[in-house]
mmCIF file of C-alpha atoms in Angstrom:
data_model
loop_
_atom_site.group_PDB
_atom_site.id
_atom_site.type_symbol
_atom_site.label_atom_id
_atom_site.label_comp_id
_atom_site.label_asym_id
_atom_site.label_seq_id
_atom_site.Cartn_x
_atom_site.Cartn_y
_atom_site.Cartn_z
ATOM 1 C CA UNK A 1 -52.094 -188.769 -92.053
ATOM 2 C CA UNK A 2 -54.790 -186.264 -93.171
ATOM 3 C CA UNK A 3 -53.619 -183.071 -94.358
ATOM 4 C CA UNK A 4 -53.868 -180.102 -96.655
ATOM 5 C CA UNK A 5 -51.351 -180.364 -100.152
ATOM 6 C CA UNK A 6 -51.749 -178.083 -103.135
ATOM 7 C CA UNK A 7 -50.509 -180.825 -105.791
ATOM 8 C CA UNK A 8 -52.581 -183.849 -104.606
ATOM 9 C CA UNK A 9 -55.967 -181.830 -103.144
ATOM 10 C CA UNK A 10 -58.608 -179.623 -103.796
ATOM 11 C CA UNK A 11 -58.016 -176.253 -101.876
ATOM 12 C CA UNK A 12 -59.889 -176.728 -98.406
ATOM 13 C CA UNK A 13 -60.597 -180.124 -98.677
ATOM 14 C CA UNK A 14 -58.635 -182.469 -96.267
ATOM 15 C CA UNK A 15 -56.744 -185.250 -97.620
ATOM 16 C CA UNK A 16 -54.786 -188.455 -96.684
ATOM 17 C CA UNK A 17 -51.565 -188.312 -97.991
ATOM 18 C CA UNK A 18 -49.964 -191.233 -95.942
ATOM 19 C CA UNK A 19 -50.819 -194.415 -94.095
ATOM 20 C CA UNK A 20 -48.998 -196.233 -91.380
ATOM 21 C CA UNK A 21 -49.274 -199.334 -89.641
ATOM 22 C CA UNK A 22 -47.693 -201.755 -87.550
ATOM 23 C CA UNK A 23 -48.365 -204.550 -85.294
ATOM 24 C CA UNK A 24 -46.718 -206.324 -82.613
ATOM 25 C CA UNK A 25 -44.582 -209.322 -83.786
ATOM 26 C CA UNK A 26 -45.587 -212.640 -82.181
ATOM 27 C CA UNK A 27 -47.775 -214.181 -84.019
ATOM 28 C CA UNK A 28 -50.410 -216.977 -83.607
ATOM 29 C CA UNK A 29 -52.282 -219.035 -85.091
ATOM 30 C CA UNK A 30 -55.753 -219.117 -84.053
ATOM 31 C CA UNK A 31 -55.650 -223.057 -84.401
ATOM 32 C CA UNK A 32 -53.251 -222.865 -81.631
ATOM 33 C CA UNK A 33 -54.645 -220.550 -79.294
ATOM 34 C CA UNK A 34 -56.700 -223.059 -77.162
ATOM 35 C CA UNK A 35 -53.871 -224.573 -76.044
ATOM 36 C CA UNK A 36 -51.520 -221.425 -75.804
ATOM 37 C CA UNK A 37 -54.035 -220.359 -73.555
ATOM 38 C CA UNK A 38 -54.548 -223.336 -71.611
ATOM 39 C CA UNK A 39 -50.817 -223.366 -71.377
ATOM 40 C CA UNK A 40 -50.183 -220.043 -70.384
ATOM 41 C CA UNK A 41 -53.180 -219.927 -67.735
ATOM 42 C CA UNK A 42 -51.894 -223.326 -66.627
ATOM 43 C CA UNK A 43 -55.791 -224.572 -66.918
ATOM 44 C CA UNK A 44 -54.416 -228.087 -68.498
ATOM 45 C CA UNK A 45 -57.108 -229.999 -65.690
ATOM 46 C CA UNK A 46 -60.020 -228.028 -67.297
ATOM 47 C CA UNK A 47 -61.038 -230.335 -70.306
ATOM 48 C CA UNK A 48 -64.191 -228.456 -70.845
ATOM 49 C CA UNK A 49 -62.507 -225.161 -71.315
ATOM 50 C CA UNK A 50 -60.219 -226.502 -74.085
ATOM 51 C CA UNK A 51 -63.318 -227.759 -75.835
ATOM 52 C CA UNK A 52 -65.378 -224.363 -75.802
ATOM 53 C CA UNK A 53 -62.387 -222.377 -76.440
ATOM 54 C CA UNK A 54 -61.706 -225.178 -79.722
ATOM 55 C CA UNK A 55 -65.219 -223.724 -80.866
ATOM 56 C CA UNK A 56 -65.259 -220.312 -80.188
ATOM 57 C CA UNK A 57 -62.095 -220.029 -81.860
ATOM 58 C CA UNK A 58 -63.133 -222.267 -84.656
ATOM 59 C CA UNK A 59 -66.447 -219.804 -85.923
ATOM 60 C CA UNK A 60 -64.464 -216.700 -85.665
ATOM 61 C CA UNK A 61 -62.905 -217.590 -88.882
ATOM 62 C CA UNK A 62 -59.688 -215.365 -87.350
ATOM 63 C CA UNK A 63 -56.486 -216.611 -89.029
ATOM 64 C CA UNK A 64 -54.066 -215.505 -86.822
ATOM 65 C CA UNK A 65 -53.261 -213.077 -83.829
ATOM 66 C CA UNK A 66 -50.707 -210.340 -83.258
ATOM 67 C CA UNK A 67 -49.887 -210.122 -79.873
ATOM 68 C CA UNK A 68 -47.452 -208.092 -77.703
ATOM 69 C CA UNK A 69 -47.414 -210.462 -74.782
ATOM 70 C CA UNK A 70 -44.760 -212.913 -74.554
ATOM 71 C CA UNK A 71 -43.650 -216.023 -72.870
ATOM 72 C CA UNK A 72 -40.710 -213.904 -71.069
ATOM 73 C CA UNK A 73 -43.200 -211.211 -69.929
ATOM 74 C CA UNK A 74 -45.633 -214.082 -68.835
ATOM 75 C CA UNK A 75 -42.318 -215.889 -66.985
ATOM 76 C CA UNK A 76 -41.580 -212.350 -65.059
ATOM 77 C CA UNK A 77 -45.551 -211.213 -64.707
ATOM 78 C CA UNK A 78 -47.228 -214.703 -63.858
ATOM 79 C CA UNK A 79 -50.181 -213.128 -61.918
ATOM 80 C CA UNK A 80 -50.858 -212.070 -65.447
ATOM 81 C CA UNK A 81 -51.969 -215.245 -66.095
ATOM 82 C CA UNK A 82 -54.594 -215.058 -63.485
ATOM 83 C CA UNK A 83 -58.210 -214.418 -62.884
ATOM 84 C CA UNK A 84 -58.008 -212.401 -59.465
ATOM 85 C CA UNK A 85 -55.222 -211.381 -58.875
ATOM 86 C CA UNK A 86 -53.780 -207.705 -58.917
ATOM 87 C CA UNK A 87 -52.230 -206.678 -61.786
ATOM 88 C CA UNK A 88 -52.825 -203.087 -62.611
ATOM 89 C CA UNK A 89 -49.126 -201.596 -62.157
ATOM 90 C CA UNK A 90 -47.462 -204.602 -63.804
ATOM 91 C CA UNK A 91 -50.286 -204.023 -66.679
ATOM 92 C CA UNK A 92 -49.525 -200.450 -67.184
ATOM 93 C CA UNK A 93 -45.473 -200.723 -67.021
ATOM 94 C CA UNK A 94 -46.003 -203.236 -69.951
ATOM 95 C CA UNK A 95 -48.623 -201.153 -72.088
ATOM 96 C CA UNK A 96 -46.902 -197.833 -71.628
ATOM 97 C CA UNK A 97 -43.871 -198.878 -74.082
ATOM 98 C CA UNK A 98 -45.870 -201.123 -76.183
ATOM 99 C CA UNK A 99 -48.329 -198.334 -77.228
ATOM 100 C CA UNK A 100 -45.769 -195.852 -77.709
ATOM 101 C CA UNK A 101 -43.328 -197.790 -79.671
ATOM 102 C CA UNK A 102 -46.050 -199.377 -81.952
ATOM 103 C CA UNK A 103 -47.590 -195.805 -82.429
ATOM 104 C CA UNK A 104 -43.448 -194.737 -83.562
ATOM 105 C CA UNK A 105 -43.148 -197.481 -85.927
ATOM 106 C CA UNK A 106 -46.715 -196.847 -87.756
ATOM 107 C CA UNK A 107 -46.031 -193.322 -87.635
ATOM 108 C CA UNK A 108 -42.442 -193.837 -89.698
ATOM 109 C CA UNK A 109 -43.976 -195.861 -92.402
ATOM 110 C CA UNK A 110 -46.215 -193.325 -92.640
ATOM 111 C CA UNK A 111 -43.774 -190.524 -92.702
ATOM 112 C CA UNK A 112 -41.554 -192.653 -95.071
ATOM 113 C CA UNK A 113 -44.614 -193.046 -97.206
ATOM 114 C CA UNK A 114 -45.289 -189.320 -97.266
ATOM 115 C CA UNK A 115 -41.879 -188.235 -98.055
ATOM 116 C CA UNK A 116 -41.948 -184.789 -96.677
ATOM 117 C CA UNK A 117 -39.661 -182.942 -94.217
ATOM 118 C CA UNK A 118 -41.612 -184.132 -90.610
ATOM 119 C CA UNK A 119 -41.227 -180.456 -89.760
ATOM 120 C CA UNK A 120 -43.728 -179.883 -91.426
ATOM 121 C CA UNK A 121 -46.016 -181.256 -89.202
ATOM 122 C CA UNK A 122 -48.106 -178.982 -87.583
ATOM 123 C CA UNK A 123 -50.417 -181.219 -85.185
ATOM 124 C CA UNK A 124 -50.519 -184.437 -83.743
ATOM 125 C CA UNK A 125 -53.804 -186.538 -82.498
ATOM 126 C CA UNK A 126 -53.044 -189.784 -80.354
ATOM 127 C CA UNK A 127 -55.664 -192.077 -79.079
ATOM 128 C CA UNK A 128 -55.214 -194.633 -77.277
ATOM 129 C CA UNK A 129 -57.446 -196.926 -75.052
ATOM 130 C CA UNK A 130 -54.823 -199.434 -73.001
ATOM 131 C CA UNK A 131 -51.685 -196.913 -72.516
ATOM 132 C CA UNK A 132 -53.545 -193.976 -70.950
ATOM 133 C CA UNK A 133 -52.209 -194.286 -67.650
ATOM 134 C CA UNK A 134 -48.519 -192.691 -67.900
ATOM 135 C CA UNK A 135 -46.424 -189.612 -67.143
ATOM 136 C CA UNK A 136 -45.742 -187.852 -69.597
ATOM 137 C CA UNK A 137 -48.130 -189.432 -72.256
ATOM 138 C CA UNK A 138 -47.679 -191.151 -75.855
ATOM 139 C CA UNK A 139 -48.277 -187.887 -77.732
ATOM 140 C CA UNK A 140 -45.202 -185.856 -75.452
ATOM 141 C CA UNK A 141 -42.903 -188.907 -75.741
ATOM 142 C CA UNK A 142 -43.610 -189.553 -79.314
ATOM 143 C CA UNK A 143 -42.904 -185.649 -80.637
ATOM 144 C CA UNK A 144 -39.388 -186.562 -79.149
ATOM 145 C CA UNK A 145 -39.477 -190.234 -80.911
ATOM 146 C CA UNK A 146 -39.961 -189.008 -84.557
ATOM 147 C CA UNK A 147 -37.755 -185.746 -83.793
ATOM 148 C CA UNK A 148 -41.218 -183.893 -84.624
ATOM 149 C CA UNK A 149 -41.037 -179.711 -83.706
ATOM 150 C CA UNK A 150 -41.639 -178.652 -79.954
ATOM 151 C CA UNK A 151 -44.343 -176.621 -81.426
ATOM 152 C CA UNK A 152 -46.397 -179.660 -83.141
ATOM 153 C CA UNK A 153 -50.229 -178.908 -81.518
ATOM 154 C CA UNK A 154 -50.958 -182.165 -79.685
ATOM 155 C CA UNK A 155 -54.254 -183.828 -78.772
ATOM 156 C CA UNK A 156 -55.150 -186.882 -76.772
ATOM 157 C CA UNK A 157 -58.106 -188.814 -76.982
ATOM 158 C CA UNK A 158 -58.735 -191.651 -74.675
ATOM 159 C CA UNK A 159 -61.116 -195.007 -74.655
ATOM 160 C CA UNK A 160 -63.236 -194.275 -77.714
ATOM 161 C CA UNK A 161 -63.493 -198.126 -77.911
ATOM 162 C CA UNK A 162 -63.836 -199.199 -81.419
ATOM 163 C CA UNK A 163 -65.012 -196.003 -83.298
ATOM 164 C CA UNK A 164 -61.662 -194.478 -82.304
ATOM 165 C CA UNK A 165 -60.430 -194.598 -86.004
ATOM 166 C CA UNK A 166 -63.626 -192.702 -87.228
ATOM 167 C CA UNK A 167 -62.906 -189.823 -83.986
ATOM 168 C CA UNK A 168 -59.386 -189.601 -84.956
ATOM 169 C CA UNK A 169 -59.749 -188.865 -88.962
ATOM 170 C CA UNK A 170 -63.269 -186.551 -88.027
ATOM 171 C CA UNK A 171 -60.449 -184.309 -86.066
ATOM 172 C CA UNK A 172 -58.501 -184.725 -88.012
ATOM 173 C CA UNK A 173 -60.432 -183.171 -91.067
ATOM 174 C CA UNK A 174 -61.777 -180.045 -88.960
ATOM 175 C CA UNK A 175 -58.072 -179.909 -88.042
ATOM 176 C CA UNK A 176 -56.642 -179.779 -91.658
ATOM 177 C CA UNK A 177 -59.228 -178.016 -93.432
ATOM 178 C CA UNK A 178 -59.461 -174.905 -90.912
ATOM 179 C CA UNK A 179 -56.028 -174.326 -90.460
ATOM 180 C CA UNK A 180 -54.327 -173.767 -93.742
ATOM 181 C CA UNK A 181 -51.223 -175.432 -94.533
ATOM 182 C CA UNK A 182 -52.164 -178.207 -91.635
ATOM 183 C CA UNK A 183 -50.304 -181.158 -91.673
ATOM 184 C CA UNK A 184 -52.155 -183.716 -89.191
ATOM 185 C CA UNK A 185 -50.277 -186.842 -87.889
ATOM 186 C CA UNK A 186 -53.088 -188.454 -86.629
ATOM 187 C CA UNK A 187 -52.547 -192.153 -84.536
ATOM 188 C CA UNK A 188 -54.197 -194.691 -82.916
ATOM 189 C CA UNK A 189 -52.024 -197.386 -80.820
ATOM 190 C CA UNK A 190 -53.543 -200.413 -79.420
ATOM 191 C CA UNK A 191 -52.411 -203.429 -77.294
ATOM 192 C CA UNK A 192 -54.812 -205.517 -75.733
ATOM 193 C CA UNK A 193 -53.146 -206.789 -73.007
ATOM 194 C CA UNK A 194 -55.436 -205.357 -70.753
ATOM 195 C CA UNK A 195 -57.745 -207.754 -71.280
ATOM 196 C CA UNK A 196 -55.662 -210.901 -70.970
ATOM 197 C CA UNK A 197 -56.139 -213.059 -67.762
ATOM 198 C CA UNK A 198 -56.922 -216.077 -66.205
ATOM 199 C CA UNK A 199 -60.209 -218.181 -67.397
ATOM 200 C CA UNK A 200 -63.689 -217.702 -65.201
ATOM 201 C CA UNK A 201 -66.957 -219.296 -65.900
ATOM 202 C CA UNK A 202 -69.193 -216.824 -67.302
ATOM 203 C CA UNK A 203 -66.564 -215.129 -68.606
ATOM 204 C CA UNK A 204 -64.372 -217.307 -71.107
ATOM 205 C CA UNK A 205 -65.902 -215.772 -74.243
ATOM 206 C CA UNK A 206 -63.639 -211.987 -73.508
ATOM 207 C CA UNK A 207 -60.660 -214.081 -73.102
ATOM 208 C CA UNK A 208 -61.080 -215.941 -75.938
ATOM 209 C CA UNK A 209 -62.155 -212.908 -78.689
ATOM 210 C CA UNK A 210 -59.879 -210.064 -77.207
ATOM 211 C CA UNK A 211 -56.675 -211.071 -75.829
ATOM 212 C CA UNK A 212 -54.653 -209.913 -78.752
ATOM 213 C CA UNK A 213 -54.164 -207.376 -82.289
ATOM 214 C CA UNK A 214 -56.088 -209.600 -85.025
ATOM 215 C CA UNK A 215 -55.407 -209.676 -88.287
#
């Protein structure tokens, strides 16, 4: 939450006065995750899969992962599960939410942490790579979320991939140090269900790496 504060910065410098974060609630282990997957993809027959999965997941030295997909969403979306299969819509009616509510609850903690009147927000940046697709976007429906002012100057950045963090806070500090008095909200909101599907040859190191928030 980069910003512009007379008591904690130098005049015209930009300044982070609050952090934020938050991350989806099932957990697991990555010891685990070979066989959630195999479970989940229903790939029990493929022996060799379980054993390259074991290892991949083994050297990552990842202790556990965060993930937003669950067995009920699994249960209602099985085609989620598979390789081929179209899954675009139900994709994007489960990462529409997810972003936006995981963006709310980092941006509260944040807010909480800052302890200043939210009205005194004066822009918002949201960037987001998986919950692009929806009417009206993340950065509308979260002004309304946080009870933020209608006049809050909002801007979306999409799929900057992995050096989204370092786009966000570079706006961020043109954004606070040229306007004075800025206070910048600035987010980034990720769920990587996107990239969760059924195993292919070729292919099982994505699914392995990438299928969910690690921490």
């Amino acid at each position: 939450m980069p910003g512009q504060d007379m008591n904690m910065a130098i005049q015209g410098k930009a300044t982070v006065l609050a952090v934020g974060t938050a991350v989806p609630p099932n957990i697991i282990y990555q010891s685990d995750y070979p066989d959630y997957y195999i479970n989940a993809t229903k790939s029990e027959h493929r022996t060799e899969l379980n054993q390259k999965l074991t290892r991949i997941c083994t050297g990552t030295m990842i202790e556990k992962r965060h993930f937003y997909l669950t067995d009920e969403m699994l249960k209602d979306h099985p085609n989620l599960a598979t390789f081929k299969n179209p899954t675009l819509d139900n994709r994007n009616k489960l990462l529409a939410p997810g972003v936006t509510n995981l963006s709310k609850q980092a941006a509260e903690e944040a807010l909480k942490d800052w302890g200043q009147p939210r009205s005194k927000i004066t822009h918002l940046i949201f960037h987001t790579a998986t919950g692009s697709v929806d009417l009206p976007g993340p950065d509308y429906q979260l002004i309304n979320l946080l009870g933020l002012e209608p006049t809050v100057n909002r801007y979306m950045l999409f799929y900057n991939g992995c050096y989204a963090g370092a786009t966000l806070f570079r706006l961020a500090k043109d954004l606070a140090e040229n306007n004075p008095g800025a206070r910048v909200l600035a987010i980034c909101s990720e769920i990587s269900l996107g990239f969760f599907r059924g195993p292919a040859e070729g292919a099982i190191y994505r699914y392995s790496c990438w299928s969910g928030f690690v921490r």
